[in-house]
XYZ file of C-alpha atoms in Angstrom:
757
model
C 25.416 -8.100 44.044
C 22.727 -10.647 43.103
C 21.850 -13.596 45.501
C 20.499 -16.416 43.889
C 19.584 -19.764 45.850
C 18.750 -22.669 43.240
C 16.489 -25.564 44.469
C 16.190 -28.209 41.647
C 13.215 -30.873 42.007
C 13.206 -34.564 40.916
C 10.676 -37.062 41.095
C 12.282 -39.286 43.689
C 13.127 -36.800 46.236
C 10.340 -34.010 45.789
C 8.856 -34.138 49.173
C 12.261 -33.656 50.919
C 13.306 -31.109 48.681
C 10.160 -29.246 49.078
C 10.599 -28.820 52.860
C 14.262 -27.633 52.108
C 12.857 -25.320 49.557
C 10.460 -23.778 52.250
C 13.335 -23.715 54.984
C 15.759 -21.981 52.568
C 13.451 -19.566 51.002
C 12.209 -18.398 54.534
C 16.127 -17.785 55.147
C 16.723 -16.100 52.157
C 13.780 -13.638 51.942
C 15.794 -10.731 53.503
C 18.168 -11.081 50.987
C 16.016 -11.987 47.697
C 13.129 -10.410 45.917
C 11.741 -13.116 43.683
C 11.015 -16.668 43.811
C 11.267 -17.955 40.079
C 9.208 -21.184 40.171
C 9.646 -23.031 36.657
C 7.585 -25.880 35.174
C 8.896 -26.786 31.519
C 9.263 -23.721 29.609
C 6.990 -21.430 31.997
C 8.247 -19.699 34.753
C 6.230 -18.173 37.491
C 7.698 -15.296 39.177
C 6.674 -14.726 42.959
C 8.063 -11.542 45.013
C 9.379 -13.161 47.807
C 7.907 -10.763 50.332
C 4.593 -11.498 49.342
C 4.576 -15.248 49.093
C 3.693 -15.628 52.727
C 3.468 -19.232 53.962
C 3.784 -21.823 51.128
C 1.417 -24.778 51.744
C 1.935 -28.481 50.754
C -1.278 -30.727 50.248
C -2.163 -34.009 48.898
C 0.726 -35.731 51.031
C 3.200 -33.400 49.817
C 2.503 -33.638 46.251
C 1.118 -30.148 45.628
C 2.749 -26.761 46.282
C 0.672 -23.730 46.512
C 2.134 -20.326 45.811
C 0.251 -17.094 46.014
C -2.916 -19.023 45.438
C -1.284 -21.087 42.637
C -0.912 -24.873 43.067
C 1.681 -26.890 41.501
C 2.265 -30.365 41.188
C 5.427 -31.090 42.692
C 6.318 -33.473 39.733
C 5.910 -30.516 37.280
C 8.368 -28.082 39.092
C 11.689 -28.241 37.277
C 13.500 -25.691 39.386
C 12.923 -22.993 42.045
C 15.458 -20.038 41.965
C 15.307 -17.187 44.332
C 17.143 -14.047 43.111
C 16.518 -10.412 43.174
C 14.888 -10.130 39.712
C 12.339 -7.399 39.625
C 8.716 -8.478 39.084
C 6.233 -6.281 37.028
C 2.709 -6.942 38.011
C -0.064 -7.903 35.632
C 2.677 -9.241 32.863
C 3.142 -12.362 31.223
C 6.343 -12.581 28.567
C 6.459 -14.614 26.120
C 9.858 -15.061 24.190
C 10.309 -16.836 20.967
C 13.638 -18.225 20.197
C 13.994 -20.094 16.799
C 11.939 -23.484 17.707
C 11.303 -22.791 21.206
C 9.705 -20.351 23.431
C 9.545 -19.530 27.126
C 6.936 -17.911 29.270
C 7.156 -15.753 32.230
C 4.044 -15.105 34.516
C 4.268 -12.364 37.256
C 3.432 -13.883 40.427
C 0.144 -11.813 41.230
C -1.741 -13.412 38.451
C -0.043 -16.738 38.712
C -3.206 -18.275 40.034
C -5.033 -16.743 36.977
C -2.872 -17.999 34.390
C -2.201 -21.266 32.735
C 0.463 -21.708 29.885
C 1.519 -24.656 27.818
C 4.518 -24.537 25.445
C 5.119 -26.938 22.660
C 7.956 -26.097 20.547
C 7.315 -22.237 19.759
C 3.505 -22.551 20.036
C 2.346 -21.102 23.286
C -1.478 -21.505 24.502
C -2.343 -19.356 27.465
C -5.692 -19.457 28.980
C -6.499 -17.048 31.738
C -9.283 -17.058 34.243
C -11.091 -14.347 36.193
C -8.826 -11.994 35.556
C -11.357 -9.084 36.684
C -9.923 -9.868 40.012
C -6.393 -8.693 39.280
C -6.026 -5.687 41.368
C -9.028 -4.068 39.057
C -6.495 -4.117 36.368
C -5.872 -6.278 33.084
C -2.960 -8.832 32.058
C -0.524 -7.687 29.447
C 1.030 -10.432 27.238
C 4.138 -9.147 25.946
C 5.923 -11.038 22.874
C 9.519 -10.870 21.922
C 11.872 -12.654 19.853
C 11.620 -14.940 16.642
C 10.394 -18.072 15.395
C 9.731 -19.375 12.022
C 7.323 -22.079 13.550
C 5.628 -20.502 16.519
C 2.160 -18.924 17.447
C 0.294 -17.460 20.445
C -3.124 -18.849 21.335
C -4.801 -16.869 23.931
C -8.001 -17.612 25.423
C -9.907 -16.283 28.557
C -13.028 -14.107 28.990
C -11.627 -10.528 30.056
C -10.165 -7.807 28.667
C -6.316 -7.637 28.162
C -3.377 -6.188 26.342
C -0.849 -8.155 23.729
C 2.242 -5.956 23.847
C 4.505 -6.451 20.860
C 7.863 -5.722 21.920
C 9.951 -6.609 18.555
C 8.368 -10.183 17.862
C 8.918 -11.647 14.188
C 6.551 -14.776 14.225
C 5.788 -17.284 11.456
C 3.346 -20.391 11.995
C 3.225 -22.506 8.849
C -0.012 -24.413 10.194
C -2.122 -21.721 11.657
C -2.648 -18.229 12.611
C 0.311 -16.388 13.980
C -1.910 -15.042 16.793
C -5.040 -16.473 17.579
C -7.375 -14.863 20.295
C -10.410 -16.688 21.142
C -11.426 -14.280 23.897
C -14.562 -12.389 22.773
C -13.680 -9.366 25.047
C -11.901 -6.041 24.292
C -8.081 -6.786 23.055
C -5.306 -4.318 22.875
C -2.866 -5.098 20.556
C -0.092 -2.581 20.888
C 3.229 -2.386 19.115
C 5.668 -0.853 21.363
C 7.531 2.473 20.534
C 10.446 1.749 18.315
C 9.711 -1.873 17.776
C 9.344 -3.677 14.312
C 6.706 -6.582 14.569
C 6.126 -9.212 11.917
C 3.334 -11.737 11.736
C 2.897 -14.475 8.885
C 0.880 -17.564 8.788
C 0.992 -20.404 6.421
C -0.882 -21.416 3.354
C -4.079 -23.887 2.608
C -5.497 -23.833 6.252
C -9.025 -23.089 7.464
C -8.094 -20.341 9.775
C -9.758 -16.816 9.301
C -6.918 -14.494 9.488
C -3.031 -14.501 10.422
C -3.783 -12.098 13.410
C -7.356 -13.239 14.683
C -9.398 -11.842 17.574
C -12.992 -13.346 17.934
C -13.622 -10.044 20.194
C -12.954 -6.449 19.920
C -9.560 -5.528 18.679
C -7.841 -2.263 19.325
C -4.403 -1.611 17.346
C -2.312 0.722 18.739
C 1.177 1.692 19.861
C 4.025 3.732 18.346
C 5.847 0.887 16.795
C 5.490 -1.116 13.596
C 3.277 -4.343 12.854
C 3.801 -6.119 9.476
C 1.066 -8.766 8.706
C 0.676 -11.353 5.806
C -2.334 -13.686 5.462
C -1.689 -16.749 3.383
C -4.567 -18.523 3.917
C -7.256 -16.154 4.447
C -7.315 -12.682 5.606
C -4.398 -10.772 6.992
C -6.198 -9.468 10.212
C -9.643 -10.841 10.791
C -12.017 -9.588 13.947
C -15.212 -10.932 14.915
C -16.205 -7.752 16.500
C -14.917 -4.286 15.805
C -11.510 -2.655 14.967
C -10.139 0.501 16.130
C -6.493 1.763 14.898
C -4.644 4.437 16.846
C -1.057 5.894 16.258
C 0.071 2.281 15.061
C 2.208 1.941 11.833
C 0.630 -0.908 10.271
C 1.632 -2.627 7.059
C -0.656 -5.250 5.886
C 1.867 -6.967 3.108
C -0.310 -9.663 1.587
C -3.238 -11.712 2.013
C -5.202 -14.201 0.252
C -8.697 -12.714 1.381
C -9.007 -9.205 2.520
C -6.322 -7.073 4.087
C -8.435 -6.386 7.292
C -11.902 -7.602 7.836
C -14.073 -7.036 10.699
C -17.574 -6.851 11.968
C -19.811 -4.397 13.501
C -17.551 -1.276 12.711
C -14.258 -0.093 12.025
C -12.661 3.261 13.464
C -9.114 4.603 12.361
C -8.244 7.532 14.578
C -4.542 8.017 13.789
C -1.397 6.338 12.691
C -0.277 5.126 9.240
C -1.946 1.945 7.544
C -0.901 0.336 4.325
C -2.591 -2.449 2.624
C -1.119 -4.243 -0.538
C -0.923 -7.679 -2.036
C -4.322 -8.552 -1.066
C -6.555 -11.147 -3.504
C -9.917 -9.649 -2.306
C -10.766 -6.329 -0.602
C -8.380 -4.067 1.372
C -10.795 -3.080 4.124
C -13.957 -4.650 4.890
C -16.714 -3.990 7.592
C -19.948 -6.016 7.647
C -22.806 -6.214 9.889
C -22.670 -8.913 12.776
C -25.646 -11.196 11.911
C -26.332 -12.485 14.972
C -27.076 -8.744 16.395
C -29.591 -6.135 15.859
C -28.319 -3.838 13.220
C -27.892 -0.257 15.152
C -26.510 2.326 12.911
C -24.015 4.819 14.331
C -24.356 5.138 18.193
C -22.831 7.649 20.608
C -19.046 6.946 21.199
C -19.879 3.546 19.398
C -21.622 1.936 22.480
C -23.005 -1.494 21.461
C -22.816 -0.307 17.764
C -23.432 -2.708 14.908
C -23.773 -0.603 12.271
C -21.171 -2.184 9.708
C -19.616 1.303 9.144
C -16.084 2.627 8.546
C -14.905 5.677 10.044
C -11.691 7.395 8.998
C -10.790 10.315 11.688
C -7.261 10.612 11.213
C -4.290 9.380 10.285
C -2.846 7.855 6.676
C -4.903 5.220 5.100
C -2.966 3.724 1.753
C -4.640 0.766 0.165
C -3.727 -0.786 -3.242
C -5.964 -3.676 -4.704
C -5.688 -5.424 -7.848
C -8.070 -8.372 -7.860
C -11.347 -8.593 -10.144
C -14.220 -6.763 -8.375
C -12.021 -5.976 -5.589
C -12.866 -2.588 -3.453
C -10.227 -0.936 -1.373
C -12.802 -0.045 1.035
C -16.082 -1.803 1.350
C -18.546 -1.000 3.973
C -21.983 -2.861 4.507
C -23.494 0.281 5.664
C -21.509 3.704 5.825
C -18.149 4.966 5.143
C -17.653 8.238 6.848
C -14.248 10.260 6.381
C -13.850 13.179 8.790
C -10.218 13.574 8.637
C -6.846 12.123 7.658
C -5.459 11.240 4.072
C -6.648 8.338 2.300
C -5.039 6.919 -0.891
C -6.484 4.223 -3.018
C -5.279 2.565 -5.819
C -7.670 -0.016 -7.852
C -6.703 -1.860 -10.964
C -8.666 -4.845 -10.851
C -11.098 -5.955 -13.770
C -14.560 -6.907 -14.016
C -16.333 -10.111 -12.490
C -18.743 -11.331 -15.068
C -19.725 -14.312 -13.659
C -23.336 -13.057 -13.210
C -23.938 -10.832 -16.322
C -27.120 -9.499 -14.752
C -25.147 -8.182 -11.474
C -21.660 -7.442 -12.547
C -18.804 -6.898 -9.768
C -16.647 -3.965 -10.475
C -13.637 -2.864 -8.972
C -13.715 0.155 -6.682
C -11.832 2.667 -4.406
C -14.799 2.776 -1.942
C -17.927 0.750 -1.798
C -20.670 1.330 0.493
C -24.312 1.824 1.166
C -23.410 5.454 2.168
C -20.558 7.358 1.780
C -19.951 10.852 3.355
C -17.162 12.773 3.338
C -16.747 15.907 5.999
C -12.976 16.542 5.845
C -9.552 14.925 5.279
C -8.024 14.126 1.766
C -9.247 11.617 -0.388
C -7.160 10.323 -3.755
C -8.391 7.634 -5.814
C -6.680 6.045 -8.696
C -8.482 3.495 -10.953
C -6.914 1.710 -13.768
C -9.148 -1.678 -13.724
C -11.632 -2.194 -16.406
C -14.867 -0.314 -15.971
C -13.851 0.508 -12.328
C -15.300 3.068 -9.979
C -13.980 5.654 -7.844
C -16.530 5.906 -5.224
C -19.745 3.900 -5.529
C -22.551 4.332 -2.925
C -26.195 4.292 -2.700
C -26.174 7.746 -0.974
C -23.018 9.818 -1.903
C -22.714 12.960 0.236
C -19.606 15.446 0.285
C -19.726 18.019 2.955
C -15.926 19.231 2.893
C -12.246 17.849 2.460
C -10.494 17.472 -0.582
C -11.687 14.505 -2.993
C -9.632 13.621 -6.142
C -10.275 10.632 -8.535
C -8.277 10.047 -11.350
C -10.042 7.132 -13.438
C -7.918 5.913 -16.447
C -10.077 2.574 -16.717
C -11.075 1.596 -20.067
C -14.745 0.346 -20.916
C -15.760 -3.038 -22.176
C -18.555 -3.936 -24.477
C -20.837 -6.960 -23.272
C -23.336 -8.917 -25.586
C -26.060 -6.807 -24.027
C -24.432 -3.837 -22.204
C -21.656 -1.720 -22.071
C -19.578 -1.489 -18.634
C -17.841 1.976 -18.430
C -16.005 3.431 -15.879
C -17.323 6.164 -13.441
C -15.519 8.409 -11.003
C -18.576 8.865 -8.729
C -21.648 6.768 -8.998
C -24.568 6.906 -6.480
C -28.459 6.624 -6.641
C -28.673 9.694 -4.586
C -25.807 12.287 -4.680
C -25.380 15.525 -2.899
C -22.295 17.406 -3.326
C -22.579 19.978 -0.526
C -19.003 20.887 -0.192
C -15.504 20.338 -0.494
C -12.996 20.597 -3.223
C -13.886 17.560 -5.722
C -11.735 16.886 -8.748
C -12.688 14.139 -10.925
C -10.825 12.865 -14.382
C -11.881 10.042 -16.562
C -9.863 9.112 -19.708
C -10.922 5.810 -20.342
C -13.330 5.008 -23.387
C -16.898 5.947 -22.420
C -15.592 7.191 -18.934
C -17.957 9.457 -17.020
C -17.054 11.798 -14.182
C -20.434 11.309 -12.311
C -23.375 8.960 -12.924
C -26.511 9.545 -10.886
C -29.667 7.591 -10.287
C -31.317 4.702 -12.323
C -34.082 3.931 -14.214
C -35.669 1.721 -16.963
C -34.476 2.596 -20.524
C -36.791 1.310 -23.198
C -35.787 1.479 -26.903
C -38.171 1.415 -29.752
C -36.848 1.871 -33.442
C -34.657 4.489 -33.407
C -35.669 6.403 -30.197
C -35.492 5.578 -26.575
C -37.072 6.856 -23.201
C -36.258 6.752 -19.631
C -39.205 5.442 -17.041
C -39.039 4.366 -13.459
C -36.594 6.912 -12.605
C -35.224 7.052 -9.175
C -32.487 8.640 -7.133
C -31.585 12.432 -6.914
C -28.406 14.817 -7.919
C -28.109 18.112 -6.250
C -24.695 20.403 -6.095
C -24.648 22.994 -3.216
C -27.096 24.310 -0.415
C -30.392 25.497 -1.200
C -30.402 27.368 1.839
C -27.322 29.647 1.590
C -26.208 28.937 -2.091
C -22.874 27.387 -0.757
C -21.488 24.589 -2.463
C -18.322 22.502 -3.576
C -15.337 23.625 -5.793
C -15.979 21.080 -8.745
C -13.992 20.317 -11.544
C -14.580 17.562 -14.052
C -12.363 16.660 -17.014
C -13.281 13.615 -19.561
C -11.003 12.835 -22.323
C -12.014 9.138 -23.228
C -13.382 8.300 -26.684
C -16.398 6.771 -27.440
C -16.938 3.060 -26.346
C -18.138 1.202 -29.198
C -19.846 1.809 -32.724
C -22.157 4.888 -33.015
C -22.834 3.622 -36.930
C -26.585 2.536 -35.681
C -27.811 5.934 -35.681
C -28.279 8.503 -37.710
C -28.228 12.307 -37.460
C -30.376 12.624 -40.289
C -33.928 14.360 -39.756
C -35.936 11.730 -41.962
C -39.751 12.017 -42.215
C -39.939 8.536 -40.206
C -37.870 10.349 -37.206
C -40.248 13.605 -37.331
C -43.487 11.303 -37.368
C -41.968 9.471 -34.255
C -41.107 12.297 -32.390
C -44.365 14.217 -33.036
C -46.225 11.059 -31.873
C -44.144 10.891 -28.569
C -44.131 14.341 -27.438
C -41.518 15.646 -24.953
C -40.765 15.241 -21.417
C -40.670 17.777 -18.788
C -39.041 19.114 -15.630
C -38.779 17.906 -13.099
C -40.778 14.732 -13.896
C -40.230 14.483 -18.023
C -39.248 11.346 -19.772
C -37.176 11.084 -22.742
C -33.507 11.282 -23.508
C -30.583 12.673 -25.150
C -30.907 13.316 -28.708
C -30.899 16.863 -30.481
C -32.513 15.598 -33.563
C -35.520 13.739 -32.102
C -37.366 15.796 -29.506
C -38.114 14.235 -26.286
C -36.153 10.932 -27.528
C -32.789 9.483 -27.374
C -31.145 7.754 -30.185
C -30.981 4.038 -30.426
C -27.150 3.536 -30.364
C -24.870 0.577 -29.130
C -22.156 2.750 -27.928
C -21.435 4.611 -24.921
C -20.056 8.294 -24.849
C -18.097 9.750 -22.162
C -19.717 12.189 -19.969
C -19.131 14.602 -17.510
C -22.309 14.187 -15.326
C -24.840 12.090 -16.559
C -28.018 12.130 -14.334
C -30.965 9.956 -14.786
C -33.124 11.909 -12.318
C -33.455 15.979 -12.442
C -30.476 17.935 -11.340
C -30.504 20.778 -9.241
C -27.631 23.237 -8.653
C -28.127 25.604 -5.873
C -24.545 26.747 -5.513
C -20.602 26.226 -5.360
C -18.291 26.566 -8.503
C -18.313 23.859 -11.180
C -16.152 23.351 -14.152
C -16.623 20.767 -16.856
C -14.316 19.932 -19.560
C -14.729 17.234 -22.437
C -12.908 16.698 -25.393
C -14.194 14.000 -27.483
C -17.275 13.218 -29.781
C -20.455 12.596 -27.769
C -18.870 13.648 -24.718
C -21.579 15.867 -23.246
C -20.690 18.154 -19.908
C -23.997 17.906 -17.738
C -26.716 15.519 -19.007
C -30.036 14.550 -17.206
C -32.768 12.334 -18.552
C -35.507 14.117 -16.385
C -34.683 17.998 -16.091
C -32.006 20.568 -14.907
C -32.402 23.362 -12.690
C -29.502 26.047 -11.935
C -30.409 28.152 -9.023
C -27.042 29.473 -7.596
C -23.179 29.450 -8.138
C -20.621 29.830 -10.713
C -20.550 27.122 -13.701
C -18.194 26.960 -16.522
C -18.766 24.097 -19.208
C -16.317 23.649 -22.159
C -17.246 20.653 -24.215
C -17.003 18.902 -27.311
C -20.672 17.781 -27.362
C -23.523 19.888 -25.704
C -22.523 21.299 -22.751
C -25.870 21.070 -21.055
C -28.212 18.474 -22.504
C -31.628 17.244 -21.031
C -34.725 15.109 -22.052
C -36.882 17.863 -19.990
C -36.564 21.193 -19.083
C -33.538 23.301 -18.487
C -33.846 26.357 -15.927
C -31.539 28.882 -15.127
C -32.576 30.821 -12.080
C -29.723 31.814 -10.297
C -26.145 31.969 -10.448
C -23.742 32.511 -13.463
C -23.238 29.768 -16.055
C -21.084 29.713 -19.110
C -21.550 27.028 -22.075
C -18.880 26.822 -24.519
C -19.237 24.109 -27.040
C -16.761 23.354 -29.770
C -18.601 20.307 -31.419
C -22.278 20.509 -30.826
C -24.860 22.820 -29.016
C -24.224 24.648 -25.998
C -27.340 24.187 -24.294
C -29.821 21.323 -25.504
C -33.528 20.576 -24.335
C -35.502 17.876 -25.768
C -38.657 18.603 -23.650
C -40.532 19.733 -26.928
C -42.471 22.380 -24.934
C -42.778 25.813 -23.916
C -40.278 26.472 -21.209
C -38.072 23.769 -22.663
C -35.215 26.508 -21.755
C -36.258 28.928 -19.361
C -34.292 32.070 -17.778
C -35.331 33.487 -14.601
C -32.996 35.499 -12.507
C -29.747 34.064 -13.279
C -27.116 34.506 -15.855
C -26.376 32.168 -18.896
C -23.911 32.759 -21.630
C -23.935 29.926 -24.028
C -22.163 29.847 -27.646
C -21.090 27.196 -29.973
C -18.239 27.710 -32.354
C -18.896 24.555 -34.719
C -21.204 26.360 -36.861
C -24.719 25.710 -38.221
C -26.743 23.575 -37.354
C -25.276 23.736 -33.728
C -26.865 26.529 -31.606
C -26.202 28.306 -28.382
C -30.004 27.410 -27.245
C -31.575 24.411 -28.957
C -35.080 23.648 -27.644
C -36.471 22.586 -31.233
C -38.351 25.930 -31.455
C -37.152 29.382 -30.037
C -40.693 29.977 -29.220
C -40.212 27.532 -26.527
C -37.738 29.623 -24.830
C -39.424 31.498 -21.639
C -37.896 34.370 -19.893
C -39.563 34.298 -16.106
C -37.179 36.785 -14.517
C -34.552 39.566 -14.908
C -31.785 37.389 -15.477
C -29.283 37.736 -18.241
C -29.315 35.219 -21.289
C -26.696 35.408 -24.133
C -26.948 32.723 -26.794
C -24.541 32.693 -29.834
C -24.434 29.879 -32.317
C -26.039 28.431 -35.310
C -29.731 28.462 -36.843
C -30.751 24.995 -36.640
C -34.208 26.246 -35.525
C -34.364 29.261 -37.056
C -32.747 33.013 -36.451
C -35.606 34.468 -34.785
C -38.760 33.964 -32.789
C -41.400 35.409 -30.422
C -41.200 34.219 -26.597
C -44.559 34.779 -24.836
C -45.242 36.373 -21.576
C -41.471 37.429 -21.200
C -40.807 39.207 -18.058
C -38.341 41.576 -19.758
C -37.087 42.765 -23.051
C -35.266 40.247 -25.374
C -34.054 40.145 -28.983
C -33.099 37.874 -31.901
C -30.396 40.219 -33.525
C -29.880 37.818 -36.602
C -26.559 37.112 -37.862
C -23.769 38.886 -35.936
C -19.981 38.283 -36.282
C -18.255 38.330 -33.218
C -14.521 38.371 -32.724
C -12.085 36.376 -30.547
C -10.917 37.876 -27.432
C -12.622 41.336 -27.681
C -15.156 42.586 -24.765
C -18.584 42.864 -26.298
C -20.721 45.345 -24.136
C -24.607 45.592 -24.285
C -25.722 48.941 -23.390
C -29.135 51.101 -23.529
C -29.708 54.070 -25.203
C -28.382 56.247 -22.474
C -24.721 53.850 -22.566
C -25.467 52.204 -19.796
C -23.743 48.638 -19.437
C -26.194 45.841 -19.015
C -23.562 43.045 -19.631
C -20.069 42.556 -21.188
C -19.181 39.559 -22.600
C -16.045 37.732 -24.486
C -15.549 34.826 -26.804
C -12.153 32.968 -26.852
C -12.793 32.128 -30.556
C -14.360 34.071 -33.441
C -18.155 33.178 -34.124
C -20.318 33.991 -37.060
C -23.382 33.747 -35.348
C -26.825 32.827 -37.461
C -28.872 32.880 -34.377
C -28.257 35.531 -31.791
C -30.286 35.543 -28.676
C -30.080 38.298 -25.874
C -31.884 39.240 -22.892
C -30.538 41.376 -19.846
C -31.359 42.786 -16.708
C -33.180 46.291 -17.559
C -33.862 45.502 -21.126
C -37.680 46.674 -22.109
C -39.691 45.984 -25.079
C -39.405 48.535 -27.733
C -35.930 50.130 -26.657
C -33.068 50.209 -28.639
C -29.799 48.657 -27.509
C -26.134 48.476 -28.948
C -23.487 45.641 -28.994
C -19.967 47.343 -28.893
C -16.535 45.827 -28.531
C -13.341 46.823 -27.233
C -9.832 45.289 -26.563
C -10.147 46.534 -23.065
C -11.185 44.185 -20.059
C -13.814 45.305 -17.399
C -11.929 45.932 -14.022
C -14.974 46.719 -12.151
C -17.488 43.768 -12.714
C -19.076 42.692 -9.538
C -19.019 39.071 -11.280
C -16.277 37.967 -13.603
C -16.618 34.494 -14.987
C -14.925 32.990 -18.166
C -15.581 35.866 -20.218
C -19.069 36.932 -18.490
C -18.866 40.201 -16.704
C -21.735 41.392 -14.822
C -22.089 45.002 -12.525
C -19.560 46.649 -14.755
C -19.616 50.357 -16.166
C -17.239 49.098 -18.991
C -18.179 50.435 -22.451
C -17.339 49.500 -26.024
C -16.168 51.379 -28.583
C -16.685 49.514 -31.952
C -20.116 48.729 -33.076
C -20.989 45.050 -33.318
C -25.015 45.031 -33.545
C -27.810 47.303 -32.793
C -31.412 46.111 -32.433
C -34.816 46.814 -31.007
C -36.051 44.599 -28.078
C -39.273 42.506 -28.417
């Protein structure tokens, strides 16, 4: 049975009723639990057993209950009943154009609430004294013209318990408190916040202080004036299902740092970036700190959960970090379809999946889909992968400008280190590139260009232990623009220019990418698709790499400085050069197979001894295009150097001659001359005793006009044979795209025989 005692106040008899209230309440406390004291739309609930003496002052004009003073003229009713009271809580209930607020008695002295229609303003004070705890403000109900404004200077929780709130003239929730605020969607509830248009507020959900978004419910937010969620400090997300359904600005914008621990976040319909974090200008920049204590880094951390972002605006980024974006776990899916912002042609704005000063992936799964013109999958000054799965599919077309071409990239960084993980990159747009690393100054003179002021770095794998990523790159895009301005004709003028300029070197050489002009790059107003384009030197220490290109001009691995391969297994099947460098190309570890079906397999424009160097690695290079395209093009076969006991097989045309003499070779070698190799048979190089030195298979027939062979154990003056069979080796220690090492396999049909130099 519920026992209630009602005492209603009026302005003419408030003193008399106050005395009666005190007397009746004293009589009723044995039966009742709660004194409900209402002023307008705000009710304060006092546990009757804890009220003690209620005092009157100011000539009976003021009533004080549990430390909270009320003007008698403001009290509209006092109800004594057995309603249970939850300490440290303030309930806000919305209903159409009105709202009611219920305040638990133990915090009544600290909470002032006003209600205007369905717009609620709450100002708490000194809540640190609330039993060492914090106040929870719980919102429920629906209003199409309501809001919550929460002030104060102490930590608190805003619990969303099934609230749908639209504020046509401001933020739906506006928290001016600079302390840590937990916004928690209660389990099983759906909560929706929407603001109005054409205002000056910063976000539909705004917090001046630290914002912890959490709970096992759902929160939907739409920001029609600026950001959907804006925080003047850090943001963390845990467990929550958060849907940003639209924003006139960013989906989520914060300062200092952002951490997603778990939950499911979806951001779409935004007019700027999806998720942005920047430095707090007023504080010193700290970088990452232990447990993020006093951190002002501008970093974004993805520790778990599911993050799905779609952006469509020009130059918009799904994720944008002033400093670092670090992915340790979780699933990240990014969809980018905006165009280029060419307001400033000297500094174009590109759309991107992730844009950061530094990007690090240690784990998790990242999927980036780019279709916006010349868009980037991931762009960072420092781009590092240590683990996890990264997939970038870039279908963006390139765009020609008046002085430059704008082309899409899956990965773009000044310094790139692919140390681990599974990385799959696919570029299908005109001029699209899988990876672009570094920068420099390109100077064009006549028909040739060269690169100076080269900066940046590019490495694959670990130099320490030879581990590395599983990297697959595919480019299918055609050339952007016309290539009619350059000629693949070796004119006297070109030769004179080449001889005068000289070549580049490794690792610091200049020059560029033109197999017809040593050390130079053709002056061309077009941009070709590339697997990897690196302005600085490329160092490959380990991992597994596969690169595929299929259009004219589309090279697999290009460096304007030099290329060093010291470990791992690498396969390049390309229409144009598989590997091209303005400087030296060194094979000193691992196993590399290069198959070009439209140009040279390996091309160095260094124009000097050691342009192509075979150390202790294995390289099999072949071109099926026919003369003049070669397996090893370094302008002169005498520039090849053999510095170790590795394997080198070159099969192709004879642009620079079908023979040559290599000075100071560390082991035997041969230029067997014209040799016909059949498709899909297994060719075994053996010594006079029949010992297998290497077995190799070609997927297409090649009538090689310039064959080059060196292998571990070859000695100058000794005789060797190449015999084929249709049986594949089964005991090879290394089997990699037609290259078999460490096998005892023997051929049966004679292909070639020679004496090593």
